[in-house]
Coordinates of C-alpha atoms and ligand atoms in Angstrom, one line a residue:
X1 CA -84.7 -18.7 -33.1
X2 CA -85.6 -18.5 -36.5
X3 CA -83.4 -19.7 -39.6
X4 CA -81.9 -17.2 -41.8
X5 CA -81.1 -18.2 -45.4
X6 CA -78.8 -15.7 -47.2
X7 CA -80.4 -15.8 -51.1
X8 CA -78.1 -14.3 -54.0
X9 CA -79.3 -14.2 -57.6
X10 CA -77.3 -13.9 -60.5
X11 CA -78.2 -10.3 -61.1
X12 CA -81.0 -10.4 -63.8
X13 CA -84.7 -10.5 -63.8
X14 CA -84.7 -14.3 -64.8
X15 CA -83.4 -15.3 -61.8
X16 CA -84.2 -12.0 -59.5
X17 CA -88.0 -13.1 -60.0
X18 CA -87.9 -16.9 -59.2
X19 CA -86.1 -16.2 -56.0
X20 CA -87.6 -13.4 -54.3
X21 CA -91.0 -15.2 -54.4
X22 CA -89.3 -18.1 -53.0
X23 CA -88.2 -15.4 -50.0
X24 CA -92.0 -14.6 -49.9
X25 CA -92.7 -18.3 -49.2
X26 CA -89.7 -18.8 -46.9
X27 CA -90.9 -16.0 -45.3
X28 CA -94.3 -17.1 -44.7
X29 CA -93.3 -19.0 -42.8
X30 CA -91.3 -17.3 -40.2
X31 CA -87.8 -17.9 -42.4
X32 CA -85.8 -14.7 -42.4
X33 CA -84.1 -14.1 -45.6
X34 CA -81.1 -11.4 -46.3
X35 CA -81.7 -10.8 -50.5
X36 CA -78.6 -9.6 -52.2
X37 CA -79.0 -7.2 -55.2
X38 CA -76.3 -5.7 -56.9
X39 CA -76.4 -2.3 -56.3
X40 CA -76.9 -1.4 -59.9
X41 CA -80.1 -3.4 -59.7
X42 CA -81.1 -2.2 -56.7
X43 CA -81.1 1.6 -58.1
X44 CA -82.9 0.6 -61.2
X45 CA -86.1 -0.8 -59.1
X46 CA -86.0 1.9 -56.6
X47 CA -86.2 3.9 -60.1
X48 CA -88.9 1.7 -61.2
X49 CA -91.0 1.8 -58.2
X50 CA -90.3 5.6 -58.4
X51 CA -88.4 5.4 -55.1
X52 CA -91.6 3.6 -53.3
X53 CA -91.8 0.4 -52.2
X54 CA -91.2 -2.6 -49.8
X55 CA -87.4 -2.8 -50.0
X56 CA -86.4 -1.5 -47.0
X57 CA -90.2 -2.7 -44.9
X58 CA -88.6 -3.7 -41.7
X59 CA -92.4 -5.5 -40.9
X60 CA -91.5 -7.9 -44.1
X61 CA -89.0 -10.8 -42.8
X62 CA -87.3 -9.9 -46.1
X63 CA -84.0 -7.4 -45.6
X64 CA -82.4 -6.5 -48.8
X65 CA -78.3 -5.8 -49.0
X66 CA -76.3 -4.3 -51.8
X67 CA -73.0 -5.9 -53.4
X68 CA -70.9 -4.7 -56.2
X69 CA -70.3 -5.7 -59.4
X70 CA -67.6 -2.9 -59.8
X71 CA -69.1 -2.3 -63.5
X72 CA -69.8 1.4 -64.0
X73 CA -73.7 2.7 -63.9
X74 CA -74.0 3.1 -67.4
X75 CA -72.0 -0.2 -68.6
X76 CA -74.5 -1.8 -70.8
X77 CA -75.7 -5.3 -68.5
X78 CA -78.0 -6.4 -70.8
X79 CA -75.3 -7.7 -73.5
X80 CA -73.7 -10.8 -73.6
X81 CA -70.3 -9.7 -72.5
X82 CA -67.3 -10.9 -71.0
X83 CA -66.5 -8.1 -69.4
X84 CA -70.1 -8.5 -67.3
X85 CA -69.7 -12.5 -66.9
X86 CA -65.9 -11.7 -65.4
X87 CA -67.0 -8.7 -63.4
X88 CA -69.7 -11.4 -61.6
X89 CA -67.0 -14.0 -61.0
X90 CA -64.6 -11.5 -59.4
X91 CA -65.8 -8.5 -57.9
X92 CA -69.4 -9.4 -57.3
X93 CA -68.1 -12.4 -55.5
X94 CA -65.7 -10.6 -53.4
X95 CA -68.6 -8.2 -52.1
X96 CA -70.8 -11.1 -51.5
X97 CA -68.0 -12.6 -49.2
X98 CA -67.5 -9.5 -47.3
X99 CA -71.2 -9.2 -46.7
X100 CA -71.2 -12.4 -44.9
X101 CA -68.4 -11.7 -43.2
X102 CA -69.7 -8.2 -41.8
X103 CA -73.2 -10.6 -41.0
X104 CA -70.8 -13.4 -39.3
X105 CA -68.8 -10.5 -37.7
X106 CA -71.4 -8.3 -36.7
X107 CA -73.4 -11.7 -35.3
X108 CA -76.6 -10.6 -37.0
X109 CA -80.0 -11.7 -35.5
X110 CA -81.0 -14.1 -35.8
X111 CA -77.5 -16.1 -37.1
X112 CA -76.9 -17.1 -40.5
X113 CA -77.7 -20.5 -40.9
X114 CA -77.4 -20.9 -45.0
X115 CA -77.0 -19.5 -48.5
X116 CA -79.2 -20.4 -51.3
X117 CA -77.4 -19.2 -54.9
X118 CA -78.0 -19.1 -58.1
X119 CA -76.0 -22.1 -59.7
X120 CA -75.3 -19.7 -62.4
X121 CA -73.2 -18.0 -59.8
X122 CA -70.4 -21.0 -59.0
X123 CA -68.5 -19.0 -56.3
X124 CA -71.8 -19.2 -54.0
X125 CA -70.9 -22.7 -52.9
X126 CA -67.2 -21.5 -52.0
X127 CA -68.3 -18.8 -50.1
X128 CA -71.1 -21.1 -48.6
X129 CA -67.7 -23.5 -47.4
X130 CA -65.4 -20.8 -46.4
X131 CA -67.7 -19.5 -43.9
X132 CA -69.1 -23.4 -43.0
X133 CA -72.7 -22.9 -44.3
X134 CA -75.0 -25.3 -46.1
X135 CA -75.2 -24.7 -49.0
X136 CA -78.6 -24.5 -51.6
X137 CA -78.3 -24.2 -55.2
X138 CA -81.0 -22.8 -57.4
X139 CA -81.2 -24.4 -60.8
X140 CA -83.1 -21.4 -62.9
X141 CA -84.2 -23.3 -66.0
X142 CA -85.8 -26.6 -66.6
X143 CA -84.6 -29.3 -65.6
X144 CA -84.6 -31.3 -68.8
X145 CA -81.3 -29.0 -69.8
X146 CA -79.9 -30.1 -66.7
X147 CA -80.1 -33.2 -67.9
X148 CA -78.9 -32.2 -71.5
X149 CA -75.8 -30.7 -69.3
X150 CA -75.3 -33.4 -67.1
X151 CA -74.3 -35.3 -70.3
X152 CA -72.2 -32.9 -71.8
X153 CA -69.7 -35.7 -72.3
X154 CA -71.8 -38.1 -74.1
X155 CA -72.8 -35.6 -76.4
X156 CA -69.2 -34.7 -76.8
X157 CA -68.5 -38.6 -77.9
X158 CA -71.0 -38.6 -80.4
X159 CA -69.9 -36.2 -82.3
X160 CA -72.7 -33.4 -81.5
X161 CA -70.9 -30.5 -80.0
X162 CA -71.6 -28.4 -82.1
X163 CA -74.3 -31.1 -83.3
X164 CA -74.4 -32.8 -86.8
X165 CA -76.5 -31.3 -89.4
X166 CA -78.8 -34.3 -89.9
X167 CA -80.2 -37.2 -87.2
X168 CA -81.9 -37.0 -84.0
X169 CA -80.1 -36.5 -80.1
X170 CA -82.1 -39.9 -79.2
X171 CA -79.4 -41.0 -77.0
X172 CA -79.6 -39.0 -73.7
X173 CA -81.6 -40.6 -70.7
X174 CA -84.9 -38.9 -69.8
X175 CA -85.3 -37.0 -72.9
X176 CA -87.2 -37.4 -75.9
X177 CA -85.5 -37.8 -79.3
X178 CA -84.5 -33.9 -80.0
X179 CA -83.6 -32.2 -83.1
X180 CA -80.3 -30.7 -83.3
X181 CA -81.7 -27.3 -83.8
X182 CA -83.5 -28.0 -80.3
X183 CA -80.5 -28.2 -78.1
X184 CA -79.2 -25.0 -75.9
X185 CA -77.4 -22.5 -78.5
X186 CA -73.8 -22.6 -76.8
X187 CA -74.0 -26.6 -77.6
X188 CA -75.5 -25.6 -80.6
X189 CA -72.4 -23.2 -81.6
X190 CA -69.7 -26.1 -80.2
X191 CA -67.3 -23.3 -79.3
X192 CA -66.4 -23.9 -75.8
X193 CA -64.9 -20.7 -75.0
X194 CA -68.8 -19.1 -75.3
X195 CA -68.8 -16.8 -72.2
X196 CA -72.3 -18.5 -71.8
X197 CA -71.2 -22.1 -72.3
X198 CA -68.8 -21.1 -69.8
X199 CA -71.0 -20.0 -66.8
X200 CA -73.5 -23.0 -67.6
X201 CA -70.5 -25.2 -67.7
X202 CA -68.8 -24.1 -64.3
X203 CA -72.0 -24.6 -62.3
X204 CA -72.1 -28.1 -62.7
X205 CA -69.7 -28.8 -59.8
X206 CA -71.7 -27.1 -57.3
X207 CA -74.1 -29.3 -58.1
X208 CA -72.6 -32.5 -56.8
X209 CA -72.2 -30.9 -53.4
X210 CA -74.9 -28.8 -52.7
X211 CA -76.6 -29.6 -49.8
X212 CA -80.1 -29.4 -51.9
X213 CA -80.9 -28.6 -55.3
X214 CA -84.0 -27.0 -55.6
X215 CA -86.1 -26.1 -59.1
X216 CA -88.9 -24.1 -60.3
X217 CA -90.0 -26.7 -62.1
X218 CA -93.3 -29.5 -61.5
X219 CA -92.0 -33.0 -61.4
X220 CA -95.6 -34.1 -63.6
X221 CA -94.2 -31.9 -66.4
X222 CA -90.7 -32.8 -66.1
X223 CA -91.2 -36.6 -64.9
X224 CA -88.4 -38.8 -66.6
X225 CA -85.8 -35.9 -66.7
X226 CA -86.8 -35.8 -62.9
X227 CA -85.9 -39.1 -62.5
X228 CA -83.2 -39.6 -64.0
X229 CA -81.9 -36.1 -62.3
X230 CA -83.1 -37.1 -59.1
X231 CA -81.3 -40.8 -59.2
X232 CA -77.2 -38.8 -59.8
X233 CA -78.7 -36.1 -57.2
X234 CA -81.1 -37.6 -54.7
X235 CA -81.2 -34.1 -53.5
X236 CA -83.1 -32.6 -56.4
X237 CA -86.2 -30.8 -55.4
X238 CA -88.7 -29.5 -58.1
X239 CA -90.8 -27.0 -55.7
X240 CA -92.1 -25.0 -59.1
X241 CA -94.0 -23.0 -60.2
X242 CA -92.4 -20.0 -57.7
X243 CA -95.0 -17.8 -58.7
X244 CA -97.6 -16.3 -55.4
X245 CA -99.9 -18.6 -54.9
X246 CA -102.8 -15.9 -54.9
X247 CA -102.8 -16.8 -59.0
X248 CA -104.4 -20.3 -57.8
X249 CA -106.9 -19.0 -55.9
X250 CA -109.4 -18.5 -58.6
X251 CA -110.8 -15.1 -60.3
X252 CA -111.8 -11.8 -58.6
X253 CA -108.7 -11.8 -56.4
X254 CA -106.7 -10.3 -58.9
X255 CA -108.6 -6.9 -59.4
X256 CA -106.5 -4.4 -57.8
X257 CA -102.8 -3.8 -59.4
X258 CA -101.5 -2.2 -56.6
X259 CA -102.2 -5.2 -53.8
X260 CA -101.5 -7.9 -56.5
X261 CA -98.0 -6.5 -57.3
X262 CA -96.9 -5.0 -54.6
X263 CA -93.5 -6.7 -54.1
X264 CA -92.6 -6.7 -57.4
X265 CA -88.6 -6.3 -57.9
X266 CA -88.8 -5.2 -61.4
X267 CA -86.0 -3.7 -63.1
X268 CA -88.2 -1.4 -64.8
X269 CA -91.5 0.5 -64.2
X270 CA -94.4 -1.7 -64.8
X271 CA -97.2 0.0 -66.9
X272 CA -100.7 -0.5 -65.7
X273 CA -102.2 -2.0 -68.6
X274 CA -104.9 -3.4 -67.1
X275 CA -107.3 -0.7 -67.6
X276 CA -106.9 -1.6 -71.5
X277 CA -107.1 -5.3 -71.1
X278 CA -110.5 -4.9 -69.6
X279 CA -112.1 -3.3 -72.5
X280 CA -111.1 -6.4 -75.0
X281 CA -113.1 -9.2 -75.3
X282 CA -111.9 -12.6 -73.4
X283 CA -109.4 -14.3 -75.1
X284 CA -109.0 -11.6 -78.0
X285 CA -105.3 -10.8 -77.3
X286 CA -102.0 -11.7 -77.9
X287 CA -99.2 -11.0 -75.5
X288 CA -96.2 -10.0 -76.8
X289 CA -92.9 -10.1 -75.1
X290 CA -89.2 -11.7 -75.1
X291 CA -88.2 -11.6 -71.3
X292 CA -85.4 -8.8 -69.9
X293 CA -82.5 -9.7 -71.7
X294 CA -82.9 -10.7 -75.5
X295 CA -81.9 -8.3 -78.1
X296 CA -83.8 -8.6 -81.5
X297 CA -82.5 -6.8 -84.9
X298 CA -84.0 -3.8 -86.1
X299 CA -85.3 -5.7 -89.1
X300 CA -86.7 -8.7 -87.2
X301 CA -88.6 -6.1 -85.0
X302 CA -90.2 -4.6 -88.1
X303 CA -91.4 -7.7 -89.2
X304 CA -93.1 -8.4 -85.7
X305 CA -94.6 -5.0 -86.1
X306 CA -95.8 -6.1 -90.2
X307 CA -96.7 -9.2 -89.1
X308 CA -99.2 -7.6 -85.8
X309 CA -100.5 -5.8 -88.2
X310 CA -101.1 -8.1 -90.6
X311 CA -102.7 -10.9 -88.4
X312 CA -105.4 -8.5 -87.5
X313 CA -105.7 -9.3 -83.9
X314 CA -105.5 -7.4 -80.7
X315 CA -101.6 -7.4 -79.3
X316 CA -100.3 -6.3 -75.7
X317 CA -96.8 -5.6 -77.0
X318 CA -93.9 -5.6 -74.5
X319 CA -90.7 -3.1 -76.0
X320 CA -88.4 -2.9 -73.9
X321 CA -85.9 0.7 -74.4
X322 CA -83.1 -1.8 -75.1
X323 CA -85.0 -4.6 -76.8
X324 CA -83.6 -3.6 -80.7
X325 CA -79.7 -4.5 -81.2
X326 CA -77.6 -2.0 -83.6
X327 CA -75.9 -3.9 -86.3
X328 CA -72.9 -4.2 -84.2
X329 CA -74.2 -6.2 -81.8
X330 CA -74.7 -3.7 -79.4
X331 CA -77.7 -2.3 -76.9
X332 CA -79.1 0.9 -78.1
X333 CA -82.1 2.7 -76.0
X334 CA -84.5 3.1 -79.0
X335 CA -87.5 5.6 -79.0
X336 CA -89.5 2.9 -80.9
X337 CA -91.8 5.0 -82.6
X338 CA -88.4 5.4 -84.6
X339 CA -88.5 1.8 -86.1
X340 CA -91.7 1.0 -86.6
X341 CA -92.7 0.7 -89.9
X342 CA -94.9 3.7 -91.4
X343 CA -98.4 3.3 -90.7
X344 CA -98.5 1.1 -87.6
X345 CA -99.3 3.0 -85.1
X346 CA -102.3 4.6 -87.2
X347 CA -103.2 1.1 -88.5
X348 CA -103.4 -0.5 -85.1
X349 CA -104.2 1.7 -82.7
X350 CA -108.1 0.3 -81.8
X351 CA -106.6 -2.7 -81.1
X352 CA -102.6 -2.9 -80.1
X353 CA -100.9 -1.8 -77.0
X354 CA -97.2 -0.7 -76.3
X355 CA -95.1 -0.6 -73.4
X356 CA -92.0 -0.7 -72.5
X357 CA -92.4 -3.3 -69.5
X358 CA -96.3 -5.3 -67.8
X359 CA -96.7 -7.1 -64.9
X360 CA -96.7 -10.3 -66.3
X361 CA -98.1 -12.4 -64.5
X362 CA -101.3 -10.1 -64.1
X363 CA -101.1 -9.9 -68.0
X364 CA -100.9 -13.6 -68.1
X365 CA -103.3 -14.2 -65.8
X366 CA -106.2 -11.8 -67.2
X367 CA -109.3 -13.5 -69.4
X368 CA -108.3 -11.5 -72.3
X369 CA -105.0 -12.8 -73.1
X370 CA -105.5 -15.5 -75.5
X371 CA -102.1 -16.3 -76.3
X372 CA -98.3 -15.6 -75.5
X373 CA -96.1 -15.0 -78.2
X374 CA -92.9 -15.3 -76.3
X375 CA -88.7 -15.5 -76.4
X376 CA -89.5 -18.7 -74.3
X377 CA -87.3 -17.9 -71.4
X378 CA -88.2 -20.5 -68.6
X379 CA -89.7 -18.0 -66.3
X380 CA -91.7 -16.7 -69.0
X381 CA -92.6 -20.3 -69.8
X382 CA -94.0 -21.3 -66.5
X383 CA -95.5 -18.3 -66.0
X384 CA -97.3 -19.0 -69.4
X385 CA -98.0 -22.9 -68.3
X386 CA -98.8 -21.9 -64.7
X387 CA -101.4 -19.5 -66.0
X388 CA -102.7 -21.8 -68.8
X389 CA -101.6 -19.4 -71.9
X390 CA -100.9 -21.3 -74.8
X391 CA -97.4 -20.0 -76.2
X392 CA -96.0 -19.2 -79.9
X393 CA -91.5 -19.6 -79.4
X394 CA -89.6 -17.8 -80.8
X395 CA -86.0 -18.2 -79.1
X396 CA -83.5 -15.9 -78.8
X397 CA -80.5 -18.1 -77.3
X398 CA -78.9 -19.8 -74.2
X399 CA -81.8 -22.6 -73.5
X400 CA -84.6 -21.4 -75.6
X401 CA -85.0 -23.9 -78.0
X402 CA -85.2 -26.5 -75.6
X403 CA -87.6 -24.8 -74.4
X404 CA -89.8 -24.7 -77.5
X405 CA -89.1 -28.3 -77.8
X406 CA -91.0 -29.1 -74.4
X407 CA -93.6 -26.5 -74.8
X408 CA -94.4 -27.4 -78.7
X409 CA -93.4 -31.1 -78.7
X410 CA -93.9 -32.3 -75.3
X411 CA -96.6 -30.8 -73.9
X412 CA -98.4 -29.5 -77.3
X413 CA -99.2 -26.3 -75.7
X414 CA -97.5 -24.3 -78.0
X415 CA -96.4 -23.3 -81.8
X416 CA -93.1 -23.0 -83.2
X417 CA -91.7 -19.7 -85.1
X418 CA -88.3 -20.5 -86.3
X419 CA -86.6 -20.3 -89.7
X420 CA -84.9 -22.7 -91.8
X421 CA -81.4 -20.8 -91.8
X422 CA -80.0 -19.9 -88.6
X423 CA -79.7 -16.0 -89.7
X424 CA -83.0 -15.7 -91.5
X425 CA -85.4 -13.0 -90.3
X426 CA -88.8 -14.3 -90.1
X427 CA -91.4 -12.3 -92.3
X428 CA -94.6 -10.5 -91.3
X429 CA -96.6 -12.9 -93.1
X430 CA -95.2 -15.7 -91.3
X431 CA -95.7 -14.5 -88.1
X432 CA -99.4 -13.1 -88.9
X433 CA -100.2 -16.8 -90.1
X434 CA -98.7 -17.8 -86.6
X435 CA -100.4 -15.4 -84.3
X436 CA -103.8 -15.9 -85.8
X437 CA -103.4 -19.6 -85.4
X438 CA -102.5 -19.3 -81.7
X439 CA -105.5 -17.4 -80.8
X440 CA -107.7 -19.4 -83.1
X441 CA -106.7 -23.0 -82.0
X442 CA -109.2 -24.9 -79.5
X443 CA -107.6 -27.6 -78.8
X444 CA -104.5 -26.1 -77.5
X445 CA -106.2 -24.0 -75.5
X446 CA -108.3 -27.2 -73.7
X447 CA -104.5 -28.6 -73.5
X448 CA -102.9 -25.8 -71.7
X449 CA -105.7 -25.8 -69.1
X450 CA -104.9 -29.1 -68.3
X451 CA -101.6 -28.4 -68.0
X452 CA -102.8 -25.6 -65.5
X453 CA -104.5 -27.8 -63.6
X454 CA -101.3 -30.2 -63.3
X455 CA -99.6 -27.7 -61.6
X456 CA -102.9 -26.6 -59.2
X457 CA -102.4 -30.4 -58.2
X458 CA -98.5 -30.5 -57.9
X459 CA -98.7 -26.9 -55.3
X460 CA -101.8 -28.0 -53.7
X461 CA -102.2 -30.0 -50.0
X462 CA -100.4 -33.2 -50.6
X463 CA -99.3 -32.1 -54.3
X464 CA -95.6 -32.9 -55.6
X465 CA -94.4 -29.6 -55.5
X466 CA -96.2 -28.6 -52.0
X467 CA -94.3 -31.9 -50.3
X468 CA -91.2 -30.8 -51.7
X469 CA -91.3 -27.2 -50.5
X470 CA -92.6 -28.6 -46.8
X471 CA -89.4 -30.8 -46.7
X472 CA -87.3 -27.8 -47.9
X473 CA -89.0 -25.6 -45.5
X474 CA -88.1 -28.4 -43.0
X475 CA -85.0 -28.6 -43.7
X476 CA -84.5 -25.2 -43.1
X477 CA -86.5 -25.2 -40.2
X478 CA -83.7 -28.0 -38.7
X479 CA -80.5 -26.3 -39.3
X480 CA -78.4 -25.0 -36.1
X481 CA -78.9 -21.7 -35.6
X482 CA -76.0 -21.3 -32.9
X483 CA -73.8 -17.7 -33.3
X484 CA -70.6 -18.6 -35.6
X485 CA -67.8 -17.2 -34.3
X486 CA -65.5 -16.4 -37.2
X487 CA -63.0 -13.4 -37.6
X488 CA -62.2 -11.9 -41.1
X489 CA -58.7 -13.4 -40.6
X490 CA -59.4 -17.0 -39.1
X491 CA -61.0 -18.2 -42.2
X492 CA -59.3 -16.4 -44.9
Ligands
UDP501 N1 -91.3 -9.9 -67.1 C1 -92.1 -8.9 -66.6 N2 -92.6 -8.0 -67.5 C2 -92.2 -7.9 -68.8 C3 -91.4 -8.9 -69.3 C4 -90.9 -9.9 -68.5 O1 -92.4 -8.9 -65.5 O2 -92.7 -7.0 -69.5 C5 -90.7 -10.9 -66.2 C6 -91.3 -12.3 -66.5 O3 -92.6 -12.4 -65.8 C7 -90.3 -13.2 -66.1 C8 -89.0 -12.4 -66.3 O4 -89.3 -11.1 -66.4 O5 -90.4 -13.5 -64.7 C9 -88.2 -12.9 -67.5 O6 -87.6 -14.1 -67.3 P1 -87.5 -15.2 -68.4 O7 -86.8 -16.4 -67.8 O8 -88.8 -15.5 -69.1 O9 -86.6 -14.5 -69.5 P2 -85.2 -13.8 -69.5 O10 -85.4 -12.4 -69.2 O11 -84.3 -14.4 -68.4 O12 -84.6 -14.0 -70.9

């Protein structure tokens, strides 16, 4: 009988998107997998899909199941709230345990034989004991924060939580020496009541007694943080990039946007600007985008707009309806045409594109994008490395920076946008200067190729990432898939 692993994201797109194309590799190979959406999200991509689509195609070994978050439908998600981050810890996670107590009742077919969770979601691992399943977690970012995390206490006895102003971070193992301004922005803000320092915090137990830890990362990009990760946790497995492997296979494959996305669970409808990338010459545009969650101020926005305008160049431009915060903080569905400032539209339209949400890897992956100018979220990052797009970073939070720091520093596939004061806006003219530069600079370009072909290496026959996944899928493969007998009242 085949294995069944139960998946559960936490309930956004940057964690949503890693893991269902893990289920499509699982899957491949004969795996079944029960994916748990919230129902909230699972409304919004039926919306998206315009009620099409594959989540209920009893053919795919993929079957999707609804929990609750108890939030009402128009509670805004997006924001960093408390009020979300608590509704996830309690009533999300008391859904998710009566799911698998209906499956373990109900003696599904085939048997559930183990959860993979997002570490970002703690309570996975209890619910994972209660019910006497292995237990996978999912670590969503890079796993050079891991590290940064994993010595939360040294940075603590140096003094750098929040950091001090001046001096490197040249004392944790497996990193390079790292500005202040590059570490995660709750360590940053040294308040460790932050809802987010919280949930990053909490996971960490999990970690020690998962029965795998598995990354979207490459081990060749990550390789001394992957040590020094893999020496505390011997059960660390970087089996990045999760993105289809049809992006490997070379040109021509991609043509048609309804075969290449077809299991896409986006959280809102993907425009088909293909057509218009087409008609621009190769390399000619910048892509424009900061990832699902990231709210920018009105005035920033209108900079990005002066500064596209200024630089000249052709843009893809990615606004989402809640990308611009109000003034106080919170999500407002914007008709942009409202913000932008006078003359933009008339001024750019031969060359710039909006939308309000691509299909990003098929953006990323198309000859014309020259250049990513992104929030620097990780998916967005290894999309952008996967796909060989050098990237301009401009964080917005959480692990951002760090981010930056890897893509700018590291590997030297990227540019930096940042101000010298935490609250500045950046200008137009800055950002022209920046844009122009990305799709103007050579050598980057050569570099991020390379880095391309790094990962072709790591997921093909024999590469890093492609071992790692075979043991996983081994693993998996192994586990007992006798019926559990347990009663809602034996084990609670
Ligand atoms: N994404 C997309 N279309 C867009 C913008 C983003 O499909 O217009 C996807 C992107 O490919 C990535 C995810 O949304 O997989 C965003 O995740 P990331 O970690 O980059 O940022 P987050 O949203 O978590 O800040």
């Amino acid at each position: 009988m085949a294995p069944h692993a139960v998946i559960i994201p936490y309930p956004v797109q940057g964690h949503i998107n890693p893991l269902i194309r893990l289920s499509e590799k699982l899957a491949s190979h004969g795996i079944i997998i029960t994916f748990v959406n919230t129902d909230f999200n699972h409304c919004k991509m039926m919306k998206a899909r315009n009620r099409h689509g594959i989540l209920q195609d009893p053919s795919f070994n993929i079957r999707f199941v609804q929990v609750t978050d108890g939030l009402p439908f128009d509670f805004k998600r997006t924001a960093v709230s408390v009020e979300f981050f608590n509704a996830l810890m309690t009533t999300m996670r008391a859904s998710a345990e009566d799911l698998l107590d209906k499956l373990l009742i109900q003696s599904c077919e085939p048997p559930v034989s183990c959860v993979i969770g997002s570490s970002f979601l703690p309570w996975t691992i209890d619910i994972a004991k209660k019910f006497e399943l292995p237990f996978v977690a999912f670590w969503s970012q890079a796993v050079s924060v891991q590290v940064i995390y994993r010595h939360l206490s040294m940075i603590i006895d140096n003094g750098d939580f929040p950091p001090k102003k001046q001096g490197m971070i040249d004392y944790i193992p497996g990193l390079p020496p790292m500005h202040p301004q590059d570490l995660p922005s709750d360590i940053q803000s040294g308040d460790p009541s932050n809802p987010v320092h919280q949930v990053i915090v909490q996971q960490l137990p999990a970690l020690e007694e998962a029965a795998w830890i598995i990354s979207n990362t490459v081990y060749e990009l990550e390789r001394q943080a992957s040590n020094v990760t893999k020496e505390k946790s011997p059960v660390f497995l970087s089996i990045g990039p999760l993105i289809p492997s049809i992006y490997f296979e070379g040109e021509g494959k991609l043509e048609d946007f309804s075969i290449a996305s077809p299991r896409s669970l986006s959280l809102w409808a993907e425009s088909n600007c293909l057509p218009w990338l087409d008609s621009r010459p190769e390399r000619s545009v910048c892509y424009v985008s900061f990832g699902s969650l990231a709210q920018i101020s009105r005035v920033q926005v209108q900079e990005i707009a002066r500064g596209l305008m200024e630089s000249e160049q052709a843009f893809l431009w990615v606004i989402r309806p809640d990308l611009v915060s109000s003034e106080a903080g919170k999500t407002t569905s914007i008709d942009y045409i409202d913000i932008l400032p006078g003359g933009f539209l008339e001024k750019t339209k031969d060359r710039g594109l909006l939308v309000p949400w691509s299909p990003q890897l098929l953006v990323l992956s198309h000859p014309s994008v020259g250049g990513f100018f992104t929030h620097g979220g990780w998916n967005s990052t290894v999309e952008s490395l996967s796909l060989g797009v050098p990237m301009l970073v401009f964080p917005q939070g959480i692990e951002q920076s760090t981010n930056r720091m890897l893509v700018v520093n590291q590997w030297k596939i990227g540019l930096r946008l940042d101000s010298c004061r935490d609250d500045a806006v950046i200008e137009g003219a800055e950002i022209a200067k920046c844009v122009k530069a990305l799709l103007k600079d050579e050598e980057m370009r050569k570099r991020s190729n390379q880095v391309r072909d790094t990962i072709m290496k790591a997921v093909g026959e024999g590469g890093s990432s492609w071992k790692n996944m075979n043991d996983f899928v081994d693993y998996l493969m192994s586990l007992p898939t006798k019926k559990m007998h347990l009663s809602r009242g034996s084990k609670r």
